[in-house]
PDB file of C-alpha atoms in Angstrom:
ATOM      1  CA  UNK A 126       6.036  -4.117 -20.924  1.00 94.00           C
ATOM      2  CA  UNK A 127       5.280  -6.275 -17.960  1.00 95.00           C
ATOM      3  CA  UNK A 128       4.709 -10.111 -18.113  1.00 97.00           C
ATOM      4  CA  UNK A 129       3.167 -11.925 -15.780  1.00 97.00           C
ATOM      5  CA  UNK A 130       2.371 -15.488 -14.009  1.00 97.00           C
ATOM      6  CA  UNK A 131      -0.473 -15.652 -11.543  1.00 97.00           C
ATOM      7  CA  UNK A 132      -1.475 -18.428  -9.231  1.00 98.00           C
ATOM      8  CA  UNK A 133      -4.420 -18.794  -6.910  1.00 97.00           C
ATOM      9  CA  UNK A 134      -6.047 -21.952  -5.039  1.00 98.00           C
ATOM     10  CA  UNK A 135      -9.115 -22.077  -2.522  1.00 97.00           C
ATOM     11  CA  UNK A 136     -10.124 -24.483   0.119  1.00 96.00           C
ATOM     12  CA  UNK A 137     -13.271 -24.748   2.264  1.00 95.00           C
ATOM     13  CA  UNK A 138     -13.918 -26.650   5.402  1.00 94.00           C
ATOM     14  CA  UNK A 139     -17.782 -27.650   5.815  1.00 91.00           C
ATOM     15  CA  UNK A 140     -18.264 -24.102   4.263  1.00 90.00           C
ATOM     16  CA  UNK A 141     -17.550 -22.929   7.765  1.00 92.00           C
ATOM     17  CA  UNK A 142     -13.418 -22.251   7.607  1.00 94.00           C
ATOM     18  CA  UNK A 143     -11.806 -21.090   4.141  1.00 96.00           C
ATOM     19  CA  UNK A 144      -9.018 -20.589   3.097  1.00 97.00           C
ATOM     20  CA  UNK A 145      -7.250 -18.351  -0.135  1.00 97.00           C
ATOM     21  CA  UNK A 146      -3.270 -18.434  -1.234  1.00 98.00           C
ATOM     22  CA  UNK A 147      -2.319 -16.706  -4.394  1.00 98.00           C
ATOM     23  CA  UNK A 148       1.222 -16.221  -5.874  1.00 97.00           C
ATOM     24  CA  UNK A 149       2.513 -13.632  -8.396  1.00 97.00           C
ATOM     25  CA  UNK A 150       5.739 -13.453 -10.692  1.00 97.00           C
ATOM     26  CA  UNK A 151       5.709  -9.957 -12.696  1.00 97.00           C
ATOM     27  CA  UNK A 152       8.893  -9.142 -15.140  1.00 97.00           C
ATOM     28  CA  UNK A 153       8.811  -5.569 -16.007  1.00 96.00           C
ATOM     29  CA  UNK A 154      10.806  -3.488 -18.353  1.00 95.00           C
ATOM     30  CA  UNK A 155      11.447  -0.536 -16.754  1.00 95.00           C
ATOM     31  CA  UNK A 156      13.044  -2.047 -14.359  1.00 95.00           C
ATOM     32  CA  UNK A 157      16.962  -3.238 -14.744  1.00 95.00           C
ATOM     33  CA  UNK A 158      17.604  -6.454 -15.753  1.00 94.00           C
ATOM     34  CA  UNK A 159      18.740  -8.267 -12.174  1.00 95.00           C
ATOM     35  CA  UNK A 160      15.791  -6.717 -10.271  1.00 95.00           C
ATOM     36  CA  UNK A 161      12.751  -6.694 -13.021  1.00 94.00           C
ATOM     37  CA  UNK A 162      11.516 -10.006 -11.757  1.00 97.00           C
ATOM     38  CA  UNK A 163       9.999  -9.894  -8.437  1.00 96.00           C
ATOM     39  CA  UNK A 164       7.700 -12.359  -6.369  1.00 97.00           C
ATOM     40  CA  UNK A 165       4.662 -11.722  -4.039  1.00 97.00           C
ATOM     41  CA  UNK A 166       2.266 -13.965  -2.403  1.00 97.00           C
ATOM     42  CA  UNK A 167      -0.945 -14.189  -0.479  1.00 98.00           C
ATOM     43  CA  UNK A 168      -2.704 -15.955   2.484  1.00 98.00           C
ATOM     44  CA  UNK A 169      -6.247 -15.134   3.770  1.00 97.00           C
ATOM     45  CA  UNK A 170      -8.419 -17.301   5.845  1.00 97.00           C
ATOM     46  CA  UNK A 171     -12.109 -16.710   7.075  1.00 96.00           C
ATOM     47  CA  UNK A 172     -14.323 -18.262   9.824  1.00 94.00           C
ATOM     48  CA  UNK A 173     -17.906 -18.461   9.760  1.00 93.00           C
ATOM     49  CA  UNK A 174     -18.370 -17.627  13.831  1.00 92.00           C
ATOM     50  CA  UNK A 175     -22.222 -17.993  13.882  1.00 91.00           C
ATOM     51  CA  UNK A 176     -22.187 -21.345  12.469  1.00 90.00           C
ATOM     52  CA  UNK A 177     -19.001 -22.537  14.266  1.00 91.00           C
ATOM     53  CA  UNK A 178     -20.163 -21.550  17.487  1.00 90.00           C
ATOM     54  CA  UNK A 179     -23.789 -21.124  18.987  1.00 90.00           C
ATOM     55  CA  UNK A 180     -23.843 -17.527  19.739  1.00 88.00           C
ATOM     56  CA  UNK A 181     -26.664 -15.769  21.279  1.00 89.00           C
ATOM     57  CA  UNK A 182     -29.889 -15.233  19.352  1.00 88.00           C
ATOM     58  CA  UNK A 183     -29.231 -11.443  18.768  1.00 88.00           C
ATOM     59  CA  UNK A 184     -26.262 -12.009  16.564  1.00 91.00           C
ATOM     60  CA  UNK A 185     -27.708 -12.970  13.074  1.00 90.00           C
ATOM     61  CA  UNK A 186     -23.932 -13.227  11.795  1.00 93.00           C
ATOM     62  CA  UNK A 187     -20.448 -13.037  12.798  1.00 94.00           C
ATOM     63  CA  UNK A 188     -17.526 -13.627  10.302  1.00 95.00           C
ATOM     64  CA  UNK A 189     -13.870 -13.369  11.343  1.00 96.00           C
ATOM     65  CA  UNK A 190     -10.794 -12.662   9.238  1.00 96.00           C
ATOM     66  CA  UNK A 191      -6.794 -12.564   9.069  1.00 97.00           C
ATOM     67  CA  UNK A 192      -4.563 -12.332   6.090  1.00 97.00           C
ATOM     68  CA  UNK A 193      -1.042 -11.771   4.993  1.00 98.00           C
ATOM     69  CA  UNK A 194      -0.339 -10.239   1.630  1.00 97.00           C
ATOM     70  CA  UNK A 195       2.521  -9.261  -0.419  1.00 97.00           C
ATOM     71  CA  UNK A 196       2.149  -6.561  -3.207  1.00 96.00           C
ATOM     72  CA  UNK A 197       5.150  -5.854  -5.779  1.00 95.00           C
ATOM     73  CA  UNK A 198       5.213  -2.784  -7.948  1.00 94.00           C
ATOM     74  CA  UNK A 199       7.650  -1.519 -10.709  1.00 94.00           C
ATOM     75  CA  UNK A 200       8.090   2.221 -11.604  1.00 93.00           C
ATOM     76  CA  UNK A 201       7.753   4.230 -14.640  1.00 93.00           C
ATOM     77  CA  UNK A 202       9.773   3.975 -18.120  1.00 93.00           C
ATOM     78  CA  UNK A 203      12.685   5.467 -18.797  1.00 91.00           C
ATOM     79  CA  UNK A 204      14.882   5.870 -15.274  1.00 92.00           C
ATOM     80  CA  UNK A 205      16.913   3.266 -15.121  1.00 93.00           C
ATOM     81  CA  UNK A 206      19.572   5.015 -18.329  1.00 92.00           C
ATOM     82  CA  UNK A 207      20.533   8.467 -19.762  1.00 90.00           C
ATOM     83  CA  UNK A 208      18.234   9.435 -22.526  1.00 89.00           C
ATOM     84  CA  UNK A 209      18.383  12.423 -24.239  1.00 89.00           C
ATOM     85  CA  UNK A 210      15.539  14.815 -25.632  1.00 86.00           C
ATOM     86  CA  UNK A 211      14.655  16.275 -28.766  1.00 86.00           C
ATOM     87  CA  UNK A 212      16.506  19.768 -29.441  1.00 86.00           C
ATOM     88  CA  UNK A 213      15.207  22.550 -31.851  1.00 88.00           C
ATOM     89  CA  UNK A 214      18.615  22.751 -33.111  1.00 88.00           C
ATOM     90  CA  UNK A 215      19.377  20.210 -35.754  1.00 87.00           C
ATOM     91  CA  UNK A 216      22.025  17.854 -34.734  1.00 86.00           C
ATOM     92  CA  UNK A 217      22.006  18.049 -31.345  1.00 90.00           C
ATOM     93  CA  UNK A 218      20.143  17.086 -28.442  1.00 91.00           C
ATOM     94  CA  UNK A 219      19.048  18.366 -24.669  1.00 89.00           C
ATOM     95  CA  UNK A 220      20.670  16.560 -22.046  1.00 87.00           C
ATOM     96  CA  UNK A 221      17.892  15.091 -18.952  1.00 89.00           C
ATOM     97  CA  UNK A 222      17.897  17.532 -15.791  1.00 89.00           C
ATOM     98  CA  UNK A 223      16.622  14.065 -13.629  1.00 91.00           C
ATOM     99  CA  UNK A 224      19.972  11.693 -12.661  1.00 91.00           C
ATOM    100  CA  UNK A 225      18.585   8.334 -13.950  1.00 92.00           C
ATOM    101  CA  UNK A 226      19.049   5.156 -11.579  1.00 93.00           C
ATOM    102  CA  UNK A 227      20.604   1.594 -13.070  1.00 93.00           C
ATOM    103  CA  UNK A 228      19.889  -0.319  -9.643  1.00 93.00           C
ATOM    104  CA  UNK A 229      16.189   0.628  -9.322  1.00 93.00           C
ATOM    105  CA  UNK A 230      14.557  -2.013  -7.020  1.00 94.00           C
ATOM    106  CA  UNK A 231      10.903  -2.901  -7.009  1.00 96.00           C
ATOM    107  CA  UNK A 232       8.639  -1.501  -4.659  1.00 95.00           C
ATOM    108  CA  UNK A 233       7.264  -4.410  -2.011  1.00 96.00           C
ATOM    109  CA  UNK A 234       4.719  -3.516   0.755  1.00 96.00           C
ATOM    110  CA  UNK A 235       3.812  -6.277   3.114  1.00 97.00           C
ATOM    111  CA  UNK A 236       0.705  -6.112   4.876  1.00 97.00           C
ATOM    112  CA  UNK A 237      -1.612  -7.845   7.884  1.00 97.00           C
ATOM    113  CA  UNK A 238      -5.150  -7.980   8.161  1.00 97.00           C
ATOM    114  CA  UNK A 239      -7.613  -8.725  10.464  1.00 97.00           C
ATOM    115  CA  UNK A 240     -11.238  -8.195  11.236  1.00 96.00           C
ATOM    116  CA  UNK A 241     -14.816  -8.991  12.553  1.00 96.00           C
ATOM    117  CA  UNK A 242     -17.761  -8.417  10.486  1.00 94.00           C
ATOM    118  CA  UNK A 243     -21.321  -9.268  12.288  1.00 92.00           C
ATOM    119  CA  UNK A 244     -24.516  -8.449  12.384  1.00 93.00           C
ATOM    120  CA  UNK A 245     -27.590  -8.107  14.892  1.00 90.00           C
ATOM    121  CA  UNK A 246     -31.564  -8.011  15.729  1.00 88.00           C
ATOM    122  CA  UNK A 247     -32.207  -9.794  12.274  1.00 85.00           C
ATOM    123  CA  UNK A 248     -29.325  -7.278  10.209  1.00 84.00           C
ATOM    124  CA  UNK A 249     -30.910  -4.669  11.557  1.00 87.00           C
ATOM    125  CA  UNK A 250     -27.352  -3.180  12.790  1.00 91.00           C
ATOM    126  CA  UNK A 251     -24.469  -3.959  11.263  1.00 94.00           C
ATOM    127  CA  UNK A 252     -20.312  -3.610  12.254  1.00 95.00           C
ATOM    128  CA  UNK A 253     -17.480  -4.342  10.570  1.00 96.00           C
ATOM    129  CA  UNK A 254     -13.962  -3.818  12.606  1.00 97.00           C
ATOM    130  CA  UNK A 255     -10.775  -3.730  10.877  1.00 97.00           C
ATOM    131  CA  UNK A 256      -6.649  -3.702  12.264  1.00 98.00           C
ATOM    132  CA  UNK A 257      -3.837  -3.613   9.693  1.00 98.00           C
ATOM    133  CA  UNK A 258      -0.393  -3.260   9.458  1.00 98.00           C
ATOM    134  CA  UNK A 259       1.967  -2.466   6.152  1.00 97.00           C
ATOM    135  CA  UNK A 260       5.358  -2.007   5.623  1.00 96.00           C
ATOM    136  CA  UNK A 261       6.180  -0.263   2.393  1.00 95.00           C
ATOM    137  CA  UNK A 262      10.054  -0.897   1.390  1.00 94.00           C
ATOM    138  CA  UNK A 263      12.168   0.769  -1.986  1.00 92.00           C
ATOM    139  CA  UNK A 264       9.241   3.397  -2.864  1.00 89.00           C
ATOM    140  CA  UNK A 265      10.529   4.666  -6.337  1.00 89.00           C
ATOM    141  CA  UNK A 266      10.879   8.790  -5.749  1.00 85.00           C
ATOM    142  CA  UNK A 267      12.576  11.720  -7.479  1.00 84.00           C
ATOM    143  CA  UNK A 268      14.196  13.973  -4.856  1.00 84.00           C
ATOM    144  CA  UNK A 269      15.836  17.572  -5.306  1.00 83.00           C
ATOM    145  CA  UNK A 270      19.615  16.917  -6.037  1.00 84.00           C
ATOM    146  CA  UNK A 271      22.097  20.856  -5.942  1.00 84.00           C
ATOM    147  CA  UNK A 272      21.788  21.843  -9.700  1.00 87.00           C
ATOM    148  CA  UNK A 273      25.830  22.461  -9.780  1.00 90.00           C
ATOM    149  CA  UNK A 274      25.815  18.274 -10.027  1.00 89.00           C
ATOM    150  CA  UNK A 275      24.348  19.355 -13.580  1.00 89.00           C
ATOM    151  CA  UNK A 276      20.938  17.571 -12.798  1.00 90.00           C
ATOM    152  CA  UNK A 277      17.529  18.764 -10.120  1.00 89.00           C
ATOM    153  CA  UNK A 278      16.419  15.941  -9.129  1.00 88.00           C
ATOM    154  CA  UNK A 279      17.459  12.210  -9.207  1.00 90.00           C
ATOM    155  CA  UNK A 280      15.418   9.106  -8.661  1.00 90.00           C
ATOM    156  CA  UNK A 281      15.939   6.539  -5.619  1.00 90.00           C
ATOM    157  CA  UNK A 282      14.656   3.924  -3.935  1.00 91.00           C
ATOM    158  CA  UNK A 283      13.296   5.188  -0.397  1.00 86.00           C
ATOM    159  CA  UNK A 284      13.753   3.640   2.728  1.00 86.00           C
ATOM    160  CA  UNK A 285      11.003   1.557   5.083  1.00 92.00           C
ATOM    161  CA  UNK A 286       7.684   3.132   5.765  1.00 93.00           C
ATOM    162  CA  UNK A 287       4.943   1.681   8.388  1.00 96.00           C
ATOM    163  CA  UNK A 288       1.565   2.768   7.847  1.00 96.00           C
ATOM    164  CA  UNK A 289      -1.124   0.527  10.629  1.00 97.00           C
ATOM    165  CA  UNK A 290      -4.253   1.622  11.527  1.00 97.00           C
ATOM    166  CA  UNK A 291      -7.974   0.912  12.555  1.00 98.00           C
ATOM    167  CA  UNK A 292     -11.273   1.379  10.362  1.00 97.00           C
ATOM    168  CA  UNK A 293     -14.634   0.570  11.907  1.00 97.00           C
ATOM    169  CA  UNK A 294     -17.893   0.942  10.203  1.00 97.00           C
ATOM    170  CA  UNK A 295     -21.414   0.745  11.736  1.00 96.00           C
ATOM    171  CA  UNK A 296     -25.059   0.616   9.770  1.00 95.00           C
ATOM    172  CA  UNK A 297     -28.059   0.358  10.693  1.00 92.00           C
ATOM    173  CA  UNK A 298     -31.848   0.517  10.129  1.00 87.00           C
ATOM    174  CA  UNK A 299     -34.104   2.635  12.114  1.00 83.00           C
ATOM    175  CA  UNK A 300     -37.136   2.174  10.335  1.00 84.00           C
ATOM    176  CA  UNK A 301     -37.837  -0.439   7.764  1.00 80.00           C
ATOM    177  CA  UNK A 302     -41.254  -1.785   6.758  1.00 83.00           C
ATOM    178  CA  UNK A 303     -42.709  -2.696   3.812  1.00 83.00           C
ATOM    179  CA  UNK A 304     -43.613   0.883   2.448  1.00 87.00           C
ATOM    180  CA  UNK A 305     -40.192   2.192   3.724  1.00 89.00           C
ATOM    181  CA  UNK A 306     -36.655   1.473   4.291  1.00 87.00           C
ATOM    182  CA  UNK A 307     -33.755   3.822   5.628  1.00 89.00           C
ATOM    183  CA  UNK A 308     -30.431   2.951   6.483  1.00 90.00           C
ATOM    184  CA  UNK A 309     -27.932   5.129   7.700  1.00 94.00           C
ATOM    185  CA  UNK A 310     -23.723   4.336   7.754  1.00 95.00           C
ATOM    186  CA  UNK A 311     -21.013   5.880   9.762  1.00 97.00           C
ATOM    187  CA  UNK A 312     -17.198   5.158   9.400  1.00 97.00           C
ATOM    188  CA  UNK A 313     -14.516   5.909  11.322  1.00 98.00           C
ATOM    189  CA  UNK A 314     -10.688   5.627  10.601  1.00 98.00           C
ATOM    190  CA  UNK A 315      -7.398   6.309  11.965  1.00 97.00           C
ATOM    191  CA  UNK A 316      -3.978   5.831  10.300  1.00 97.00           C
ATOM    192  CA  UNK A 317      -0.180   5.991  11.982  1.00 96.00           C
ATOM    193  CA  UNK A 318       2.642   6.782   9.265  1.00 95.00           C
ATOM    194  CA  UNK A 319       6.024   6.456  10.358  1.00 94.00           C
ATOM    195  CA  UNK A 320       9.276   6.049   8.411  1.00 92.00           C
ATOM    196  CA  UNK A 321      11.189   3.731  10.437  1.00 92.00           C
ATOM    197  CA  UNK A 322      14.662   3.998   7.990  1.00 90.00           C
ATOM    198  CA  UNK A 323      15.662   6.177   5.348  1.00 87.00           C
ATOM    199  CA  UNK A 324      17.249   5.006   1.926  1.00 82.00           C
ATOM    200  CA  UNK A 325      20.978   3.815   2.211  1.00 77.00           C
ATOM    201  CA  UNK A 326      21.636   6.054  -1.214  1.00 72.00           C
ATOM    202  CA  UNK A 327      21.302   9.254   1.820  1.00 69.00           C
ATOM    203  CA  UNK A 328      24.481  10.118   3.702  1.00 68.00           C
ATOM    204  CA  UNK A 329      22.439  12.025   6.107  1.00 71.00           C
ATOM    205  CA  UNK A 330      19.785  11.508   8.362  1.00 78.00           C
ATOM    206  CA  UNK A 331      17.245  13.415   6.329  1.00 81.00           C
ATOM    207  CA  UNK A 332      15.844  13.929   2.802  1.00 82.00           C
ATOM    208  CA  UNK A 333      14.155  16.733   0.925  1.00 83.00           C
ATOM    209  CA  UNK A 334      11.017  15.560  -1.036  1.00 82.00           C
ATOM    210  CA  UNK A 335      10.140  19.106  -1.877  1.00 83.00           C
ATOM    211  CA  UNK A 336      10.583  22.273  -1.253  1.00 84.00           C
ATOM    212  CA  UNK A 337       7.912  24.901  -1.896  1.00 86.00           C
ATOM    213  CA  UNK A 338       9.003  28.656  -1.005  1.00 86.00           C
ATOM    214  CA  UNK A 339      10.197  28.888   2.177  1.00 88.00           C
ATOM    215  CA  UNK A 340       8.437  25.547   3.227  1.00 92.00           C
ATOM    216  CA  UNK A 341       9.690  21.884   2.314  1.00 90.00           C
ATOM    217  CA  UNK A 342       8.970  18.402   3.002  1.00 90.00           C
ATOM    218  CA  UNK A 343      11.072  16.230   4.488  1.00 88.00           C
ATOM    219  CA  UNK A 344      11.710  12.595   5.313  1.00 88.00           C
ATOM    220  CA  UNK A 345      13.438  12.088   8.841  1.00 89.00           C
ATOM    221  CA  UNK A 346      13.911   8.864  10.712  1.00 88.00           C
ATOM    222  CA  UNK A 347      10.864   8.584  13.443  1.00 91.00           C
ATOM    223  CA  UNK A 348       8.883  10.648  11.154  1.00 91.00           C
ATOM    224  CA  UNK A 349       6.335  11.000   9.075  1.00 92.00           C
ATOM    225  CA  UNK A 350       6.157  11.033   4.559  1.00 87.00           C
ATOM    226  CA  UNK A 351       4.037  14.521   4.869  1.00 86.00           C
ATOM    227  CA  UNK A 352       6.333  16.306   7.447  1.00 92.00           C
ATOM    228  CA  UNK A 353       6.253  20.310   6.568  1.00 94.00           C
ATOM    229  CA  UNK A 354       9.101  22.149   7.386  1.00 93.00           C
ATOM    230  CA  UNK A 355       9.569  25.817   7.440  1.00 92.00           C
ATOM    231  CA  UNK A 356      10.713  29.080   9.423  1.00 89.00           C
ATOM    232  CA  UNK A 357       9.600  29.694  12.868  1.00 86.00           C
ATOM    233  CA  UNK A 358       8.888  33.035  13.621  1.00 84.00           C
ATOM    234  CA  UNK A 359      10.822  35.577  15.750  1.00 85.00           C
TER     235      UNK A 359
END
């Protein structure tokens, strides 16, 4: 069960300049009881550029925008205690194979945004450009623990991750009349991921997410969350 408390207000200068802050309180259950309420706000702001400025004629529109956002999330029931499972045998029960956590921690990810969006020759061809930057802290994740601890896996709360990144997409209109219209779109994207620490539950300067075979995948300082390990060959 999650309960929640949500706040948002908007302002507007001359309908030129606005402005958006939102907060958010969430209280969830799966979570243990000093961490399952967690805060996260908002900020976002927007300029009307053609109408604050006089830009040339060519530009039909031109919008800027920067924001700041905070986004909480909890994790799914039942790993924050030991809880057994049903057993065919009557009057007894299986014991859980995955080490529960009592100090789970929310996830938070903290994020900037900005951008341009405009347009040209009468929205003939239009652009929208867009930077960001998040930082992703306490990610929930079940990691491969030695089975002689009696359990395969155990759940922690990882480390600090940085994902930033450019998307730009361009449209436009080669032919458009009144008998017919077409409009073509092309978008292009690219995405750093880096995890900048690890979790302070590791006593070692890397983690195993998974292993598959002879190949696993794991976390290392200066690295990245899809990292593929394996044998070399000789």
């Amino acid at each position: 069960r999650t309960h929640s408390l949500y706040g948002l207000v908007n302002f507007s200068w001359k309908d030129l300049v606005f402005l958006d802050i939102t907060g958010r309180n969430d209280w969830s259950s799966t979570l243990p009881e000093e961490n399952r309420s967690y805060f996260y706000p908002s900020v976002s702001t927007s300029y009307i550029l053609s109408d604050i400025f006089n830009l040339p004629s060519a530009i039909s529109f031109a919008k800027a925008r920067l924001s700041w956002a905070q986004v909480g999330t909890d994790t799914d029931p039942y790993r924050i205690a030991k809880y057994y499972n049903q057993s065919p045998f009557p009057g007894s029960a299986n014991a859980p194979s995955v080490l529960h956590n009592a100090n789970l921690k929310p996830e938070i990810s903290t994020s900037w945004e900005g951008g341009v969006n405009f347009s040209l020759f009468q929205n003939r061809i239009t652009a929208d450009v867009n930077l960001y930057h998040n930082n992703t802290v306490n990610q929930v994740l079940s990691v491969p623990l030695d089975i002689t601890t009696g359990y395969s896996s155990a759940f922690i709360n990882a480390g600090t991750i940085r994902n930033r990144g450019i998307e730009i997409m361009l449209s436009g209109s080669p032919v458009s009349n009144q008998h017919f219209t077409w409009t073509s779109s092309i978008t292009w994207a690219k995405n750093e991921n880096k995890i900048l620490e690890l979790s302070d539950e590791i006593d070692a300067d890397q983690q195993v997410i998974a292993t598959s075979g002879t190949a696993s995948i794991i976390a290392t300082e200066g690295g990245t969350t899809g990292d593929i390990w394996g044998y070399g060959l000789v």
